[in-house]
Amino acid sequence: MEKKSIHEIISTVFKALTLAMGVAVVVLSCMGSLETQTAVLLLGIGLACAGISLLEKR
């Protein structure tokens, strides 16, 4: 098993969280159980995670 550095793990977590927030908004919106304020909050969290992941340089 290959050991990964903490920076690689954190980057992967932020990328996965970005994807999860986007999928959650789409699914909850399709189900009709999502308020606009909650959708914006979830997408904002996802966007922040994407930004952190993109700002990290190797």
mmCIF file of N, CA and C in Angstrom:
data_model
loop_
_atom_site.group_PDB
_atom_site.id
_atom_site.type_symbol
_atom_site.label_atom_id
_atom_site.label_comp_id
_atom_site.label_asym_id
_atom_site.label_seq_id
_atom_site.Cartn_x
_atom_site.Cartn_y
_atom_site.Cartn_z
ATOM 1 N N MET A 1 0.834 -1.169 0.000
ATOM 2 C CA MET A 1 0.000 0.000 0.000
ATOM 3 C C MET A 1 0.889 1.247 0.000
ATOM 4 N N GLU A 2 0.555 2.182 -0.848
ATOM 5 C CA GLU A 2 1.359 3.382 -1.007
ATOM 6 C C GLU A 2 0.964 4.427 0.033
ATOM 7 N N LYS A 3 1.960 5.002 0.700
ATOM 8 C CA LYS A 3 1.683 6.045 1.683
ATOM 9 C C LYS A 3 1.514 7.372 0.969
ATOM 10 N N LYS A 4 0.480 8.126 1.377
ATOM 11 C CA LYS A 4 0.238 9.433 0.794
ATOM 12 C C LYS A 4 0.526 10.494 1.831
ATOM 13 N N SER A 5 0.962 11.626 1.344
ATOM 14 C CA SER A 5 1.232 12.725 2.258
ATOM 15 C C SER A 5 -0.085 13.345 2.712
ATOM 16 N N ILE A 6 -0.040 14.069 3.792
ATOM 17 C CA ILE A 6 -1.232 14.703 4.336
ATOM 18 C C ILE A 6 -1.796 15.721 3.352
ATOM 19 N N HIS A 7 -0.941 16.357 2.569
ATOM 20 C CA HIS A 7 -1.405 17.339 1.591
ATOM 21 C C HIS A 7 -2.210 16.673 0.481
ATOM 22 N N GLU A 8 -1.799 15.506 0.049
ATOM 23 C CA GLU A 8 -2.546 14.775 -0.979
ATOM 24 C C GLU A 8 -3.900 14.330 -0.452
ATOM 25 N N ILE A 9 -3.944 13.903 0.797
ATOM 26 C CA ILE A 9 -5.190 13.454 1.396
ATOM 27 C C ILE A 9 -6.158 14.625 1.547
ATOM 28 N N ILE A 10 -5.665 15.748 2.030
ATOM 29 C CA ILE A 10 -6.516 16.927 2.203
ATOM 30 C C ILE A 10 -7.039 17.407 0.856
ATOM 31 N N SER A 11 -6.196 17.417 -0.150
ATOM 32 C CA SER A 11 -6.620 17.833 -1.489
ATOM 33 C C SER A 11 -7.711 16.914 -2.023
ATOM 34 N N THR A 12 -7.556 15.620 -1.820
ATOM 35 C CA THR A 12 -8.558 14.659 -2.269
ATOM 36 C C THR A 12 -9.873 14.838 -1.521
ATOM 37 N N VAL A 13 -9.792 15.114 -0.231
ATOM 38 C CA VAL A 13 -11.005 15.326 0.569
ATOM 39 C C VAL A 13 -11.750 16.563 0.081
ATOM 40 N N PHE A 14 -11.035 17.656 -0.182
ATOM 41 C CA PHE A 14 -11.688 18.869 -0.666
ATOM 42 C C PHE A 14 -12.326 18.658 -2.034
ATOM 43 N N LYS A 15 -11.671 17.919 -2.911
ATOM 44 C CA LYS A 15 -12.247 17.640 -4.229
ATOM 45 C C LYS A 15 -13.495 16.769 -4.105
ATOM 46 N N ALA A 16 -13.446 15.772 -3.231
ATOM 47 C CA ALA A 16 -14.608 14.906 -3.028
ATOM 48 C C ALA A 16 -15.767 15.685 -2.406
ATOM 49 N N LEU A 17 -15.468 16.577 -1.484
ATOM 50 C CA LEU A 17 -16.506 17.385 -0.852
ATOM 51 C C LEU A 17 -17.143 18.340 -1.854
ATOM 52 N N THR A 18 -16.342 18.882 -2.756
ATOM 53 C CA THR A 18 -16.877 19.732 -3.815
ATOM 54 C C THR A 18 -17.880 18.961 -4.671
ATOM 55 N N LEU A 19 -17.515 17.781 -5.088
ATOM 56 C CA LEU A 19 -18.407 16.946 -5.888
ATOM 57 C C LEU A 19 -19.653 16.557 -5.108
ATOM 58 N N ALA A 20 -19.487 16.195 -3.850
ATOM 59 C CA ALA A 20 -20.620 15.767 -3.030
ATOM 60 C C ALA A 20 -21.635 16.886 -2.836
ATOM 61 N N MET A 21 -21.174 18.098 -2.629
ATOM 62 C CA MET A 21 -22.093 19.220 -2.443
ATOM 63 C C MET A 21 -22.888 19.488 -3.716
ATOM 64 N N GLY A 22 -22.232 19.418 -4.857
ATOM 65 C CA GLY A 22 -22.936 19.618 -6.125
ATOM 66 C C GLY A 22 -23.984 18.548 -6.371
ATOM 67 N N VAL A 23 -23.628 17.304 -6.133
ATOM 68 C CA VAL A 23 -24.567 16.201 -6.316
ATOM 69 C C VAL A 23 -25.728 16.303 -5.326
ATOM 70 N N ALA A 24 -25.432 16.676 -4.099
ATOM 71 C CA ALA A 24 -26.478 16.797 -3.081
ATOM 72 C C ALA A 24 -27.494 17.859 -3.475
ATOM 73 N N VAL A 25 -27.039 18.986 -3.998
ATOM 74 C CA VAL A 25 -27.956 20.048 -4.408
ATOM 75 C C VAL A 25 -28.837 19.579 -5.566
ATOM 76 N N VAL A 26 -28.250 18.894 -6.530
ATOM 77 C CA VAL A 26 -29.034 18.411 -7.674
ATOM 78 C C VAL A 26 -30.077 17.392 -7.231
ATOM 79 N N VAL A 27 -29.685 16.442 -6.417
ATOM 80 C CA VAL A 27 -30.605 15.387 -5.982
ATOM 81 C C VAL A 27 -31.722 15.959 -5.114
ATOM 82 N N LEU A 28 -31.368 16.774 -4.139
ATOM 83 C CA LEU A 28 -32.386 17.347 -3.267
ATOM 84 C C LEU A 28 -33.316 18.284 -4.023
ATOM 85 N N SER A 29 -32.794 18.975 -5.017
ATOM 86 C CA SER A 29 -33.624 19.848 -5.838
ATOM 87 C C SER A 29 -34.610 19.034 -6.673
ATOM 88 N N CYS A 30 -34.155 17.928 -7.236
ATOM 89 C CA CYS A 30 -35.036 17.055 -8.014
ATOM 90 C C CYS A 30 -36.132 16.443 -7.147
ATOM 91 N N MET A 31 -35.811 16.188 -5.893
ATOM 92 C CA MET A 31 -36.801 15.629 -4.971
ATOM 93 C C MET A 31 -37.775 16.698 -4.476
ATOM 94 N N GLY A 32 -37.441 17.954 -4.687
ATOM 95 C CA GLY A 32 -38.306 19.037 -4.262
ATOM 96 C C GLY A 32 -38.231 19.344 -2.782
ATOM 97 N N SER A 33 -37.183 18.924 -2.132
ATOM 98 C CA SER A 33 -37.074 19.135 -0.689
ATOM 99 C C SER A 33 -35.911 20.053 -0.330
ATOM 100 N N LEU A 34 -35.631 21.029 -1.192
ATOM 101 C CA LEU A 34 -34.496 21.906 -0.962
ATOM 102 C C LEU A 34 -34.941 23.356 -1.100
ATOM 103 N N GLU A 35 -34.672 24.138 -0.063
ATOM 104 C CA GLU A 35 -34.967 25.559 -0.119
ATOM 105 C C GLU A 35 -33.813 26.284 -0.792
ATOM 106 N N THR A 36 -34.096 27.427 -1.359
ATOM 107 C CA THR A 36 -33.086 28.182 -2.086
ATOM 108 C C THR A 36 -31.921 28.573 -1.183
ATOM 109 N N GLN A 37 -32.214 29.004 0.023
ATOM 110 C CA GLN A 37 -31.157 29.419 0.945
ATOM 111 C C GLN A 37 -30.217 28.256 1.273
ATOM 112 N N THR A 38 -30.775 27.071 1.451
ATOM 113 C CA THR A 38 -29.961 25.897 1.745
ATOM 114 C C THR A 38 -29.115 25.504 0.536
ATOM 115 N N ALA A 39 -29.694 25.606 -0.659
ATOM 116 C CA ALA A 39 -28.956 25.270 -1.877
ATOM 117 C C ALA A 39 -27.755 26.196 -2.054
ATOM 118 N N VAL A 40 -27.967 27.481 -1.817
ATOM 119 C CA VAL A 40 -26.866 28.442 -1.959
ATOM 120 C C VAL A 40 -25.776 28.153 -0.930
ATOM 121 N N LEU A 41 -26.166 27.820 0.290
ATOM 122 C CA LEU A 41 -25.194 27.490 1.323
ATOM 123 C C LEU A 41 -24.369 26.262 0.932
ATOM 124 N N LEU A 42 -25.022 25.206 0.471
ATOM 125 C CA LEU A 42 -24.305 23.992 0.077
ATOM 126 C C LEU A 42 -23.372 24.248 -1.101
ATOM 127 N N LEU A 43 -23.852 25.006 -2.090
ATOM 128 C CA LEU A 43 -22.993 25.313 -3.232
ATOM 129 C C LEU A 43 -21.835 26.221 -2.837
ATOM 130 N N GLY A 44 -22.059 27.106 -1.868
ATOM 131 C CA GLY A 44 -20.981 27.955 -1.370
ATOM 132 C C GLY A 44 -19.898 27.151 -0.670
ATOM 133 N N ILE A 45 -20.304 26.165 0.107
ATOM 134 C CA ILE A 45 -19.330 25.289 0.763
ATOM 135 C C ILE A 45 -18.527 24.521 -0.284
ATOM 136 N N GLY A 46 -19.222 24.006 -1.289
ATOM 137 C CA GLY A 46 -18.536 23.281 -2.357
ATOM 138 C C GLY A 46 -17.568 24.161 -3.125
ATOM 139 N N LEU A 47 -17.970 25.394 -3.392
ATOM 140 C CA LEU A 47 -17.104 26.318 -4.118
ATOM 141 C C LEU A 47 -15.882 26.695 -3.291
ATOM 142 N N ALA A 48 -16.065 26.875 -2.004
ATOM 143 C CA ALA A 48 -14.930 27.178 -1.127
ATOM 144 C C ALA A 48 -13.936 26.020 -1.107
ATOM 145 N N CYS A 49 -14.445 24.803 -1.054
ATOM 146 C CA CYS A 49 -13.561 23.629 -1.077
ATOM 147 C C CYS A 49 -12.815 23.521 -2.398
ATOM 148 N N ALA A 50 -13.495 23.838 -3.494
ATOM 149 C CA ALA A 50 -12.834 23.817 -4.801
ATOM 150 C C ALA A 50 -11.740 24.865 -4.862
ATOM 151 N N GLY A 51 -12.019 26.048 -4.323
ATOM 152 C CA GLY A 51 -11.016 27.102 -4.300
ATOM 153 C C GLY A 51 -9.796 26.735 -3.492
ATOM 154 N N ILE A 52 -10.019 26.148 -2.329
ATOM 155 C CA ILE A 52 -8.893 25.717 -1.490
ATOM 156 C C ILE A 52 -8.068 24.664 -2.209
ATOM 157 N N SER A 53 -8.751 23.743 -2.870
ATOM 158 C CA SER A 53 -8.050 22.679 -3.582
ATOM 159 C C SER A 53 -7.230 23.246 -4.751
ATOM 160 N N LEU A 54 -7.772 24.253 -5.436
ATOM 161 C CA LEU A 54 -7.060 24.832 -6.580
ATOM 162 C C LEU A 54 -5.916 25.744 -6.140
ATOM 163 N N LEU A 55 -6.027 26.364 -4.970
ATOM 164 C CA LEU A 55 -4.973 27.249 -4.503
ATOM 165 C C LEU A 55 -3.744 26.517 -3.985
ATOM 166 N N GLU A 56 -3.956 25.256 -3.602
ATOM 167 C CA GLU A 56 -2.847 24.489 -3.071
ATOM 168 C C GLU A 56 -1.858 24.165 -4.195
ATOM 169 N N LYS A 57 -0.612 24.545 -3.980
ATOM 170 C CA LYS A 57 0.416 24.272 -4.989
ATOM 171 C C LYS A 57 1.350 23.220 -4.480
ATOM 172 N N ARG A 58 1.875 22.450 -5.392
ATOM 173 C CA ARG A 58 2.800 21.384 -5.008
ATOM 174 C C ARG A 58 4.211 21.803 -5.270
#
